[in-house]
Amino acid sequence: MKCTFGGVWNGGGGGGQKNMFVASFFFDRAAEAGFVDPAQPVAKVQPLEFEKAAKQACSMKMEQGKSKFPRVEEDNLPYLCLDLVYQYTLLVDGFGLKPSQTITLVKKVKYGEYAVEAAWPLGSAIEAVSSP
């Protein structure tokens, strides 16, 4: 198993990184930052969109942030800059993606006739059932 940092599995790299799917809080923050539609279950973005939103969020005072990012709950607004910087850094420096690489953000995954919320345990479950 390949590792990237601190013994954390990075998905193995290789061809799989060309088709990167990212779930849960990445989708939520992207929707709150305004660069994906929260009504859609899936969105195509580039890591540089997290960087651009982070630069905006980090350069604003709270009152400006409330106006610029109306989807962010007021209690979460102080953390928007941190979260977006972390997400960009994890994608680019942690997982080695290019800032301009297209990735897929997933809020819900179609399973039969249902739309199931995608969260980190889903990736763990897929890995568990895929391993010999």
mmCIF file of N, CA and C in Angstrom:
data_model
loop_
_atom_site.group_PDB
_atom_site.id
_atom_site.type_symbol
_atom_site.label_atom_id
_atom_site.label_comp_id
_atom_site.label_asym_id
_atom_site.label_seq_id
_atom_site.Cartn_x
_atom_site.Cartn_y
_atom_site.Cartn_z
ATOM 1 N N MET A 1 0.845 -1.176 0.000
ATOM 2 C CA MET A 1 0.000 0.000 0.000
ATOM 3 C C MET A 1 0.893 1.242 0.000
ATOM 4 N N LYS A 2 0.627 2.183 -0.907
ATOM 5 C CA LYS A 2 1.409 3.415 -0.959
ATOM 6 C C LYS A 2 0.888 4.407 0.074
ATOM 7 N N CYS A 3 1.804 5.160 0.665
ATOM 8 C CA CYS A 3 1.426 6.192 1.626
ATOM 9 C C CYS A 3 1.966 7.529 1.151
ATOM 10 N N THR A 4 1.326 8.605 1.572
ATOM 11 C CA THR A 4 1.823 9.920 1.194
ATOM 12 C C THR A 4 2.443 10.632 2.373
ATOM 13 N N PHE A 5 1.730 10.724 3.459
ATOM 14 C CA PHE A 5 2.247 11.444 4.614
ATOM 15 C C PHE A 5 1.643 10.844 5.875
ATOM 16 N N GLY A 6 2.462 10.717 6.891
ATOM 17 C CA GLY A 6 1.997 10.218 8.178
ATOM 18 C C GLY A 6 1.341 8.843 8.114
ATOM 19 N N GLY A 7 1.693 8.017 7.121
ATOM 20 C CA GLY A 7 1.109 6.691 7.027
ATOM 21 C C GLY A 7 -0.309 6.654 6.506
ATOM 22 N N VAL A 8 -0.807 7.756 5.992
ATOM 23 C CA VAL A 8 -2.183 7.822 5.494
ATOM 24 C C VAL A 8 -2.223 7.407 4.033
ATOM 25 N N TRP A 9 -3.109 6.480 3.696
ATOM 26 C CA TRP A 9 -3.241 5.979 2.331
ATOM 27 C C TRP A 9 -3.736 7.082 1.419
ATOM 28 N N ASN A 10 -3.126 7.204 0.243
ATOM 29 C CA ASN A 10 -3.490 8.291 -0.673
ATOM 30 C C ASN A 10 -4.325 7.824 -1.849
ATOM 31 N N GLY A 11 -4.832 6.619 -1.813
ATOM 32 C CA GLY A 11 -5.615 6.113 -2.926
ATOM 33 C C GLY A 11 -4.773 5.376 -3.933
ATOM 34 N N GLY A 12 -3.471 5.312 -3.696
ATOM 35 C CA GLY A 12 -2.609 4.534 -4.560
ATOM 36 C C GLY A 12 -1.963 5.293 -5.687
ATOM 37 N N GLY A 13 -2.387 6.527 -5.936
ATOM 38 C CA GLY A 13 -1.799 7.295 -7.032
ATOM 39 C C GLY A 13 -2.091 6.653 -8.366
ATOM 40 N N GLY A 14 -1.189 6.788 -9.291
ATOM 41 C CA GLY A 14 -1.343 6.180 -10.608
ATOM 42 C C GLY A 14 -2.533 6.733 -11.364
ATOM 43 N N GLY A 15 -3.098 5.881 -12.231
ATOM 44 C CA GLY A 15 -4.198 6.291 -13.081
ATOM 45 C C GLY A 15 -5.430 6.746 -12.319
ATOM 46 N N GLY A 16 -5.615 6.242 -11.108
ATOM 47 C CA GLY A 16 -6.774 6.625 -10.302
ATOM 48 C C GLY A 16 -6.821 8.097 -9.968
ATOM 49 N N GLN A 17 -5.657 8.731 -9.891
ATOM 50 C CA GLN A 17 -5.648 10.152 -9.559
ATOM 51 C C GLN A 17 -6.120 11.020 -10.715
ATOM 52 N N LYS A 18 -6.216 10.451 -11.891
ATOM 53 C CA LYS A 18 -6.745 11.214 -13.020
ATOM 54 C C LYS A 18 -8.259 11.318 -12.941
ATOM 55 N N ASN A 19 -8.869 10.458 -12.149
ATOM 56 C CA ASN A 19 -10.315 10.420 -11.970
ATOM 57 C C ASN A 19 -10.647 10.560 -10.491
ATOM 58 N N MET A 20 -10.193 11.623 -9.863
ATOM 59 C CA MET A 20 -10.319 11.788 -8.418
ATOM 60 C C MET A 20 -11.745 12.187 -8.027
ATOM 61 N N PHE A 21 -12.316 11.435 -7.089
ATOM 62 C CA PHE A 21 -13.615 11.751 -6.509
ATOM 63 C C PHE A 21 -13.377 12.166 -5.064
ATOM 64 N N VAL A 22 -13.933 13.298 -4.673
ATOM 65 C CA VAL A 22 -13.747 13.835 -3.333
ATOM 66 C C VAL A 22 -15.135 14.087 -2.752
ATOM 67 N N ALA A 23 -15.350 13.656 -1.517
ATOM 68 C CA ALA A 23 -16.696 13.693 -0.952
ATOM 69 C C ALA A 23 -16.792 14.548 0.305
ATOM 70 N N SER A 24 -17.994 14.606 0.801
ATOM 71 C CA SER A 24 -18.337 15.134 2.103
ATOM 72 C C SER A 24 -18.010 16.617 2.273
ATOM 73 N N PHE A 25 -17.137 16.935 3.223
ATOM 74 C CA PHE A 25 -16.897 18.328 3.600
ATOM 75 C C PHE A 25 -16.299 19.147 2.461
ATOM 76 N N PHE A 26 -15.586 18.520 1.549
ATOM 77 C CA PHE A 26 -15.064 19.245 0.390
ATOM 78 C C PHE A 26 -16.227 19.812 -0.420
ATOM 79 N N PHE A 27 -17.254 18.998 -0.626
ATOM 80 C CA PHE A 27 -18.431 19.467 -1.364
ATOM 81 C C PHE A 27 -19.122 20.578 -0.581
ATOM 82 N N ASP A 28 -19.307 20.357 0.722
ATOM 83 C CA ASP A 28 -20.013 21.338 1.551
ATOM 84 C C ASP A 28 -19.329 22.699 1.525
ATOM 85 N N ARG A 29 -18.020 22.714 1.703
ATOM 86 C CA ARG A 29 -17.299 23.992 1.705
ATOM 87 C C ARG A 29 -17.325 24.649 0.330
ATOM 88 N N ALA A 30 -17.200 23.866 -0.724
ATOM 89 C CA ALA A 30 -17.259 24.419 -2.084
ATOM 90 C C ALA A 30 -18.620 25.058 -2.337
ATOM 91 N N ALA A 31 -19.678 24.409 -1.864
ATOM 92 C CA ALA A 31 -21.026 24.965 -2.022
ATOM 93 C C ALA A 31 -21.173 26.250 -1.213
ATOM 94 N N GLU A 32 -20.678 26.240 0.017
ATOM 95 C CA GLU A 32 -20.763 27.439 0.853
ATOM 96 C C GLU A 32 -19.927 28.580 0.288
ATOM 97 N N ALA A 33 -18.803 28.246 -0.330
ATOM 98 C CA ALA A 33 -17.940 29.275 -0.920
ATOM 99 C C ALA A 33 -18.497 29.779 -2.247
ATOM 100 N N GLY A 34 -19.499 29.081 -2.779
ATOM 101 C CA GLY A 34 -20.200 29.571 -3.956
ATOM 102 C C GLY A 34 -19.681 29.091 -5.297
ATOM 103 N N PHE A 35 -18.781 28.100 -5.316
ATOM 104 C CA PHE A 35 -18.301 27.662 -6.621
ATOM 105 C C PHE A 35 -18.857 26.310 -7.059
ATOM 106 N N VAL A 36 -19.800 25.751 -6.297
ATOM 107 C CA VAL A 36 -20.605 24.632 -6.791
ATOM 108 C C VAL A 36 -22.055 24.851 -6.373
ATOM 109 N N ASP A 37 -22.965 24.244 -7.108
ATOM 110 C CA ASP A 37 -24.394 24.353 -6.838
ATOM 111 C C ASP A 37 -24.775 23.334 -5.766
ATOM 112 N N PRO A 38 -25.228 23.797 -4.590
ATOM 113 C CA PRO A 38 -25.558 22.861 -3.514
ATOM 114 C C PRO A 38 -26.757 21.966 -3.829
ATOM 115 N N ALA A 39 -27.540 22.327 -4.837
ATOM 116 C CA ALA A 39 -28.711 21.526 -5.200
ATOM 117 C C ALA A 39 -28.347 20.320 -6.067
ATOM 118 N N GLN A 40 -27.148 20.300 -6.595
ATOM 119 C CA GLN A 40 -26.694 19.195 -7.446
ATOM 120 C C GLN A 40 -25.901 18.193 -6.604
ATOM 121 N N PRO A 41 -26.022 16.896 -6.876
ATOM 122 C CA PRO A 41 -25.303 15.904 -6.067
ATOM 123 C C PRO A 41 -23.825 15.755 -6.417
ATOM 124 N N VAL A 42 -23.425 16.241 -7.607
ATOM 125 C CA VAL A 42 -22.051 16.079 -8.089
ATOM 126 C C VAL A 42 -21.623 17.364 -8.786
ATOM 127 N N ALA A 43 -20.341 17.719 -8.655
ATOM 128 C CA ALA A 43 -19.810 18.909 -9.332
ATOM 129 C C ALA A 43 -18.377 18.647 -9.774
ATOM 130 N N LYS A 44 -18.007 19.193 -10.913
ATOM 131 C CA LYS A 44 -16.625 19.131 -11.411
ATOM 132 C C LYS A 44 -15.957 20.458 -11.062
ATOM 133 N N VAL A 45 -14.797 20.391 -10.416
ATOM 134 C CA VAL A 45 -14.051 21.588 -10.028
ATOM 135 C C VAL A 45 -12.561 21.328 -10.203
ATOM 136 N N GLN A 46 -11.777 22.353 -9.941
ATOM 137 C CA GLN A 46 -10.324 22.239 -9.921
ATOM 138 C C GLN A 46 -9.842 22.698 -8.550
ATOM 139 N N PRO A 47 -8.771 22.106 -8.018
ATOM 140 C CA PRO A 47 -8.256 22.553 -6.727
ATOM 141 C C PRO A 47 -8.014 24.062 -6.663
ATOM 142 N N LEU A 48 -7.628 24.663 -7.795
ATOM 143 C CA LEU A 48 -7.365 26.104 -7.777
ATOM 144 C C LEU A 48 -8.601 26.914 -7.400
ATOM 145 N N GLU A 49 -9.797 26.339 -7.528
ATOM 146 C CA GLU A 49 -11.003 27.041 -7.092
ATOM 147 C C GLU A 49 -11.055 27.144 -5.569
ATOM 148 N N PHE A 50 -10.534 26.125 -4.868
ATOM 149 C CA PHE A 50 -10.417 26.200 -3.413
ATOM 150 C C PHE A 50 -9.422 27.296 -3.034
ATOM 151 N N GLU A 51 -8.317 27.369 -3.786
ATOM 152 C CA GLU A 51 -7.303 28.388 -3.517
ATOM 153 C C GLU A 51 -7.869 29.787 -3.738
ATOM 154 N N LYS A 52 -8.570 29.986 -4.828
ATOM 155 C CA LYS A 52 -9.151 31.297 -5.137
ATOM 156 C C LYS A 52 -10.141 31.719 -4.047
ATOM 157 N N ALA A 53 -11.018 30.800 -3.645
ATOM 158 C CA ALA A 53 -11.987 31.106 -2.591
ATOM 159 C C ALA A 53 -11.279 31.366 -1.265
ATOM 160 N N ALA A 54 -10.202 30.616 -0.992
ATOM 161 C CA ALA A 54 -9.438 30.820 0.242
ATOM 162 C C ALA A 54 -8.824 32.214 0.269
ATOM 163 N N LYS A 55 -8.251 32.637 -0.844
ATOM 164 C CA LYS A 55 -7.654 33.975 -0.896
ATOM 165 C C LYS A 55 -8.696 35.050 -0.622
ATOM 166 N N GLN A 56 -9.902 34.859 -1.151
ATOM 167 C CA GLN A 56 -10.970 35.826 -0.890
ATOM 168 C C GLN A 56 -11.362 35.799 0.583
ATOM 169 N N ALA A 57 -11.616 34.592 1.112
ATOM 170 C CA ALA A 57 -12.061 34.458 2.497
ATOM 171 C C ALA A 57 -11.011 34.966 3.479
ATOM 172 N N CYS A 58 -9.750 34.687 3.205
ATOM 173 C CA CYS A 58 -8.676 35.072 4.121
ATOM 174 C C CYS A 58 -8.394 36.571 4.102
ATOM 175 N N SER A 59 -8.831 37.252 3.066
ATOM 176 C CA SER A 59 -8.552 38.689 2.960
ATOM 177 C C SER A 59 -9.692 39.557 3.488
ATOM 178 N N MET A 60 -10.755 38.937 3.992
ATOM 179 C CA MET A 60 -11.945 39.693 4.399
ATOM 180 C C MET A 60 -12.131 39.725 5.899
ATOM 181 N N LYS A 61 -12.781 40.775 6.325
ATOM 182 C CA LYS A 61 -13.241 40.849 7.707
ATOM 183 C C LYS A 61 -14.568 40.103 7.787
ATOM 184 N N MET A 62 -15.016 39.794 8.997
ATOM 185 C CA MET A 62 -16.232 39.006 9.199
ATOM 186 C C MET A 62 -17.440 39.597 8.471
ATOM 187 N N GLU A 63 -17.646 40.883 8.584
ATOM 188 C CA GLU A 63 -18.820 41.507 7.957
ATOM 189 C C GLU A 63 -18.785 41.354 6.444
ATOM 190 N N GLN A 64 -17.611 41.497 5.853
ATOM 191 C CA GLN A 64 -17.479 41.293 4.407
ATOM 192 C C GLN A 64 -17.754 39.834 4.055
ATOM 193 N N GLY A 65 -17.257 38.933 4.881
ATOM 194 C CA GLY A 65 -17.453 37.504 4.652
ATOM 195 C C GLY A 65 -18.919 37.112 4.681
ATOM 196 N N LYS A 66 -19.681 37.707 5.586
ATOM 197 C CA LYS A 66 -21.119 37.419 5.661
ATOM 198 C C LYS A 66 -21.804 37.776 4.351
ATOM 199 N N SER A 67 -21.385 38.881 3.773
ATOM 200 C CA SER A 67 -21.982 39.334 2.516
ATOM 201 C C SER A 67 -21.500 38.491 1.333
ATOM 202 N N LYS A 68 -20.213 38.207 1.277
ATOM 203 C CA LYS A 68 -19.621 37.477 0.155
ATOM 204 C C LYS A 68 -19.994 35.992 0.165
ATOM 205 N N PHE A 69 -20.110 35.407 1.362
ATOM 206 C CA PHE A 69 -20.374 33.975 1.509
ATOM 207 C C PHE A 69 -21.651 33.745 2.326
ATOM 208 N N PRO A 70 -22.812 34.111 1.776
ATOM 209 C CA PRO A 70 -24.057 34.034 2.549
ATOM 210 C C PRO A 70 -24.489 32.613 2.920
ATOM 211 N N ARG A 71 -23.955 31.604 2.269
ATOM 212 C CA ARG A 71 -24.339 30.217 2.583
ATOM 213 C C ARG A 71 -23.611 29.669 3.811
ATOM 214 N N VAL A 72 -22.578 30.349 4.256
ATOM 215 C CA VAL A 72 -21.811 29.874 5.414
ATOM 216 C C VAL A 72 -22.529 30.305 6.688
ATOM 217 N N GLU A 73 -22.772 29.345 7.579
ATOM 218 C CA GLU A 73 -23.386 29.678 8.862
ATOM 219 C C GLU A 73 -22.447 30.601 9.630
ATOM 220 N N GLU A 74 -23.028 31.528 10.362
ATOM 221 C CA GLU A 74 -22.217 32.541 11.043
ATOM 222 C C GLU A 74 -21.175 31.922 11.978
ATOM 223 N N ASP A 75 -21.525 30.843 12.673
ATOM 224 C CA ASP A 75 -20.570 30.185 13.571
ATOM 225 C C ASP A 75 -19.396 29.563 12.815
ATOM 226 N N ASN A 76 -19.597 29.230 11.550
ATOM 227 C CA ASN A 76 -18.542 28.606 10.745
ATOM 228 C C ASN A 76 -17.708 29.609 9.960
ATOM 229 N N LEU A 77 -18.183 30.824 9.852
ATOM 230 C CA LEU A 77 -17.499 31.830 9.039
ATOM 231 C C LEU A 77 -16.041 32.070 9.452
ATOM 232 N N PRO A 78 -15.719 32.100 10.758
ATOM 233 C CA PRO A 78 -14.314 32.315 11.127
ATOM 234 C C PRO A 78 -13.371 31.204 10.644
ATOM 235 N N TYR A 79 -13.910 30.045 10.301
ATOM 236 C CA TYR A 79 -13.092 28.900 9.901
ATOM 237 C C TYR A 79 -13.032 28.700 8.389
ATOM 238 N N LEU A 80 -13.757 29.516 7.632
ATOM 239 C CA LEU A 80 -13.814 29.327 6.185
ATOM 240 C C LEU A 80 -12.431 29.430 5.551
ATOM 241 N N CYS A 81 -11.667 30.435 5.913
ATOM 242 C CA CYS A 81 -10.313 30.610 5.379
ATOM 243 C C CYS A 81 -9.475 29.364 5.676
ATOM 244 N N LEU A 82 -9.447 28.945 6.911
ATOM 245 C CA LEU A 82 -8.672 27.772 7.326
ATOM 246 C C LEU A 82 -9.091 26.528 6.551
ATOM 247 N N ASP A 83 -10.387 26.285 6.477
ATOM 248 C CA ASP A 83 -10.878 25.078 5.808
ATOM 249 C C ASP A 83 -10.499 25.049 4.335
ATOM 250 N N LEU A 84 -10.677 26.164 3.639
ATOM 251 C CA LEU A 84 -10.370 26.211 2.210
ATOM 252 C C LEU A 84 -8.869 26.075 1.944
ATOM 253 N N VAL A 85 -8.042 26.697 2.785
ATOM 254 C CA VAL A 85 -6.587 26.549 2.647
ATOM 255 C C VAL A 85 -6.194 25.090 2.892
ATOM 256 N N TYR A 86 -6.757 24.494 3.931
ATOM 257 C CA TYR A 86 -6.462 23.089 4.241
ATOM 258 C C TYR A 86 -6.860 22.184 3.077
ATOM 259 N N GLN A 87 -8.047 22.395 2.536
ATOM 260 C CA GLN A 87 -8.525 21.542 1.448
ATOM 261 C C GLN A 87 -7.642 21.675 0.210
ATOM 262 N N TYR A 88 -7.296 22.898 -0.146
ATOM 263 C CA TYR A 88 -6.408 23.106 -1.296
ATOM 264 C C TYR A 88 -5.053 22.436 -1.050
ATOM 265 N N THR A 89 -4.494 22.649 0.127
ATOM 266 C CA THR A 89 -3.179 22.098 0.463
ATOM 267 C C THR A 89 -3.198 20.574 0.473
ATOM 268 N N LEU A 90 -4.249 19.983 1.009
ATOM 269 C CA LEU A 90 -4.356 18.525 1.023
ATOM 270 C C LEU A 90 -4.418 17.968 -0.397
ATOM 271 N N LEU A 91 -5.220 18.596 -1.252
ATOM 272 C CA LEU A 91 -5.348 18.118 -2.631
ATOM 273 C C LEU A 91 -4.038 18.252 -3.408
ATOM 274 N N VAL A 92 -3.389 19.415 -3.288
ATOM 275 C CA VAL A 92 -2.210 19.706 -4.116
ATOM 276 C C VAL A 92 -0.921 19.182 -3.485
ATOM 277 N N ASP A 93 -0.660 19.540 -2.246
ATOM 278 C CA ASP A 93 0.589 19.130 -1.601
ATOM 279 C C ASP A 93 0.503 17.725 -1.003
ATOM 280 N N GLY A 94 -0.656 17.378 -0.458
ATOM 281 C CA GLY A 94 -0.818 16.059 0.151
ATOM 282 C C GLY A 94 -0.989 14.948 -0.864
ATOM 283 N N PHE A 95 -1.952 15.116 -1.763
ATOM 284 C CA PHE A 95 -2.255 14.072 -2.745
ATOM 285 C C PHE A 95 -1.543 14.269 -4.069
ATOM 286 N N GLY A 96 -0.864 15.395 -4.235
ATOM 287 C CA GLY A 96 -0.058 15.612 -5.432
ATOM 288 C C GLY A 96 -0.835 15.934 -6.698
ATOM 289 N N LEU A 97 -2.049 16.470 -6.549
ATOM 290 C CA LEU A 97 -2.823 16.857 -7.727
ATOM 291 C C LEU A 97 -2.316 18.181 -8.273
ATOM 292 N N LYS A 98 -2.467 18.379 -9.557
ATOM 293 C CA LYS A 98 -2.148 19.676 -10.155
ATOM 294 C C LYS A 98 -3.282 20.636 -9.819
ATOM 295 N N PRO A 99 -2.982 21.912 -9.545
ATOM 296 C CA PRO A 99 -4.039 22.873 -9.227
ATOM 297 C C PRO A 99 -5.114 22.978 -10.309
ATOM 298 N N SER A 100 -4.745 22.712 -11.556
ATOM 299 C CA SER A 100 -5.701 22.833 -12.664
ATOM 300 C C SER A 100 -6.384 21.512 -13.031
ATOM 301 N N GLN A 101 -6.088 20.447 -12.288
ATOM 302 C CA GLN A 101 -6.694 19.143 -12.589
ATOM 303 C C GLN A 101 -8.174 19.151 -12.218
ATOM 304 N N THR A 102 -8.995 18.627 -13.085
ATOM 305 C CA THR A 102 -10.423 18.525 -12.787
ATOM 306 C C THR A 102 -10.657 17.343 -11.856
ATOM 307 N N ILE A 103 -11.402 17.608 -10.776
ATOM 308 C CA ILE A 103 -11.789 16.564 -9.831
ATOM 309 C C ILE A 103 -13.310 16.585 -9.715
ATOM 310 N N THR A 104 -13.858 15.524 -9.165
ATOM 311 C CA THR A 104 -15.304 15.423 -8.992
ATOM 312 C C THR A 104 -15.630 15.497 -7.514
ATOM 313 N N LEU A 105 -16.431 16.494 -7.143
ATOM 314 C CA LEU A 105 -16.925 16.591 -5.774
ATOM 315 C C LEU A 105 -18.266 15.872 -5.724
ATOM 316 N N VAL A 106 -18.448 15.058 -4.704
ATOM 317 C CA VAL A 106 -19.654 14.244 -4.608
ATOM 318 C C VAL A 106 -20.350 14.492 -3.277
ATOM 319 N N LYS A 107 -21.614 14.860 -3.343
ATOM 320 C CA LYS A 107 -22.438 14.996 -2.144
ATOM 321 C C LYS A 107 -23.267 13.732 -1.950
ATOM 322 N N LYS A 108 -23.811 13.228 -3.063
ATOM 323 C CA LYS A 108 -24.631 12.016 -3.003
ATOM 324 C C LYS A 108 -24.247 11.082 -4.143
ATOM 325 N N VAL A 109 -24.354 9.786 -3.862
ATOM 326 C CA VAL A 109 -24.045 8.750 -4.834
ATOM 327 C C VAL A 109 -25.329 7.975 -5.113
ATOM 328 N N LYS A 110 -25.606 7.742 -6.373
ATOM 329 C CA LYS A 110 -26.804 6.973 -6.730
ATOM 330 C C LYS A 110 -26.552 5.498 -6.438
ATOM 331 N N TYR A 111 -27.430 4.910 -5.662
ATOM 332 C CA TYR A 111 -27.380 3.488 -5.325
ATOM 333 C C TYR A 111 -28.772 2.926 -5.583
ATOM 334 N N GLY A 112 -28.915 2.241 -6.707
ATOM 335 C CA GLY A 112 -30.246 1.775 -7.107
ATOM 336 C C GLY A 112 -31.136 2.973 -7.363
ATOM 337 N N GLU A 113 -32.254 3.005 -6.696
ATOM 338 C CA GLU A 113 -33.174 4.135 -6.862
ATOM 339 C C GLU A 113 -32.955 5.234 -5.821
ATOM 340 N N TYR A 114 -31.951 5.081 -4.986
ATOM 341 C CA TYR A 114 -31.705 6.024 -3.900
ATOM 342 C C TYR A 114 -30.471 6.883 -4.160
ATOM 343 N N ALA A 115 -30.468 8.057 -3.571
ATOM 344 C CA ALA A 115 -29.283 8.913 -3.551
ATOM 345 C C ALA A 115 -28.749 8.875 -2.124
ATOM 346 N N VAL A 116 -27.578 8.279 -1.941
ATOM 347 C CA VAL A 116 -26.989 8.085 -0.622
ATOM 348 C C VAL A 116 -25.906 9.132 -0.409
ATOM 349 N N GLU A 117 -25.917 9.776 0.764
ATOM 350 C CA GLU A 117 -24.900 10.789 1.030
ATOM 351 C C GLU A 117 -23.521 10.152 1.073
ATOM 352 N N ALA A 118 -22.586 10.783 0.367
ATOM 353 C CA ALA A 118 -21.206 10.295 0.309
ATOM 354 C C ALA A 118 -20.423 10.889 1.472
ATOM 355 N N ALA A 119 -19.756 10.044 2.233
ATOM 356 C CA ALA A 119 -18.932 10.483 3.353
ATOM 357 C C ALA A 119 -17.704 9.580 3.407
ATOM 358 N N TRP A 120 -16.738 9.923 4.245
ATOM 359 C CA TRP A 120 -15.488 9.170 4.265
ATOM 360 C C TRP A 120 -15.677 7.680 4.521
ATOM 361 N N PRO A 121 -16.671 7.221 5.310
ATOM 362 C CA PRO A 121 -16.805 5.774 5.483
ATOM 363 C C PRO A 121 -17.115 5.039 4.179
ATOM 364 N N LEU A 122 -17.708 5.735 3.203
ATOM 365 C CA LEU A 122 -17.993 5.104 1.919
ATOM 366 C C LEU A 122 -16.696 4.659 1.252
ATOM 367 N N GLY A 123 -15.695 5.519 1.240
ATOM 368 C CA GLY A 123 -14.401 5.158 0.657
ATOM 369 C C GLY A 123 -13.763 3.996 1.394
ATOM 370 N N SER A 124 -13.875 4.002 2.708
ATOM 371 C CA SER A 124 -13.329 2.911 3.511
ATOM 372 C C SER A 124 -14.049 1.599 3.196
ATOM 373 N N ALA A 125 -15.363 1.662 3.039
ATOM 374 C CA ALA A 125 -16.140 0.461 2.720
ATOM 375 C C ALA A 125 -15.782 -0.071 1.336
ATOM 376 N N ILE A 126 -15.624 0.819 0.367
ATOM 377 C CA ILE A 126 -15.244 0.396 -0.984
ATOM 378 C C ILE A 126 -13.892 -0.303 -0.950
ATOM 379 N N GLU A 127 -12.940 0.264 -0.220
ATOM 380 C CA GLU A 127 -11.615 -0.351 -0.105
ATOM 381 C C GLU A 127 -11.717 -1.723 0.553
ATOM 382 N N ALA A 128 -12.539 -1.837 1.596
ATOM 383 C CA ALA A 128 -12.665 -3.104 2.318
ATOM 384 C C ALA A 128 -13.237 -4.207 1.435
ATOM 385 N N VAL A 129 -14.253 -3.901 0.647
ATOM 386 C CA VAL A 129 -14.854 -4.937 -0.192
ATOM 387 C C VAL A 129 -14.053 -5.190 -1.461
ATOM 388 N N SER A 130 -13.151 -4.270 -1.814
ATOM 389 C CA SER A 130 -12.332 -4.432 -3.017
ATOM 390 C C SER A 130 -11.048 -5.201 -2.751
ATOM 391 N N SER A 131 -10.653 -5.297 -1.487
ATOM 392 C CA SER A 131 -9.398 -5.975 -1.135
ATOM 393 C C SER A 131 -9.586 -7.483 -1.150
ATOM 394 N N PRO A 132 -8.542 -8.212 -1.614
ATOM 395 C CA PRO A 132 -8.642 -9.689 -1.631
ATOM 396 C C PRO A 132 -8.635 -10.285 -0.238
#
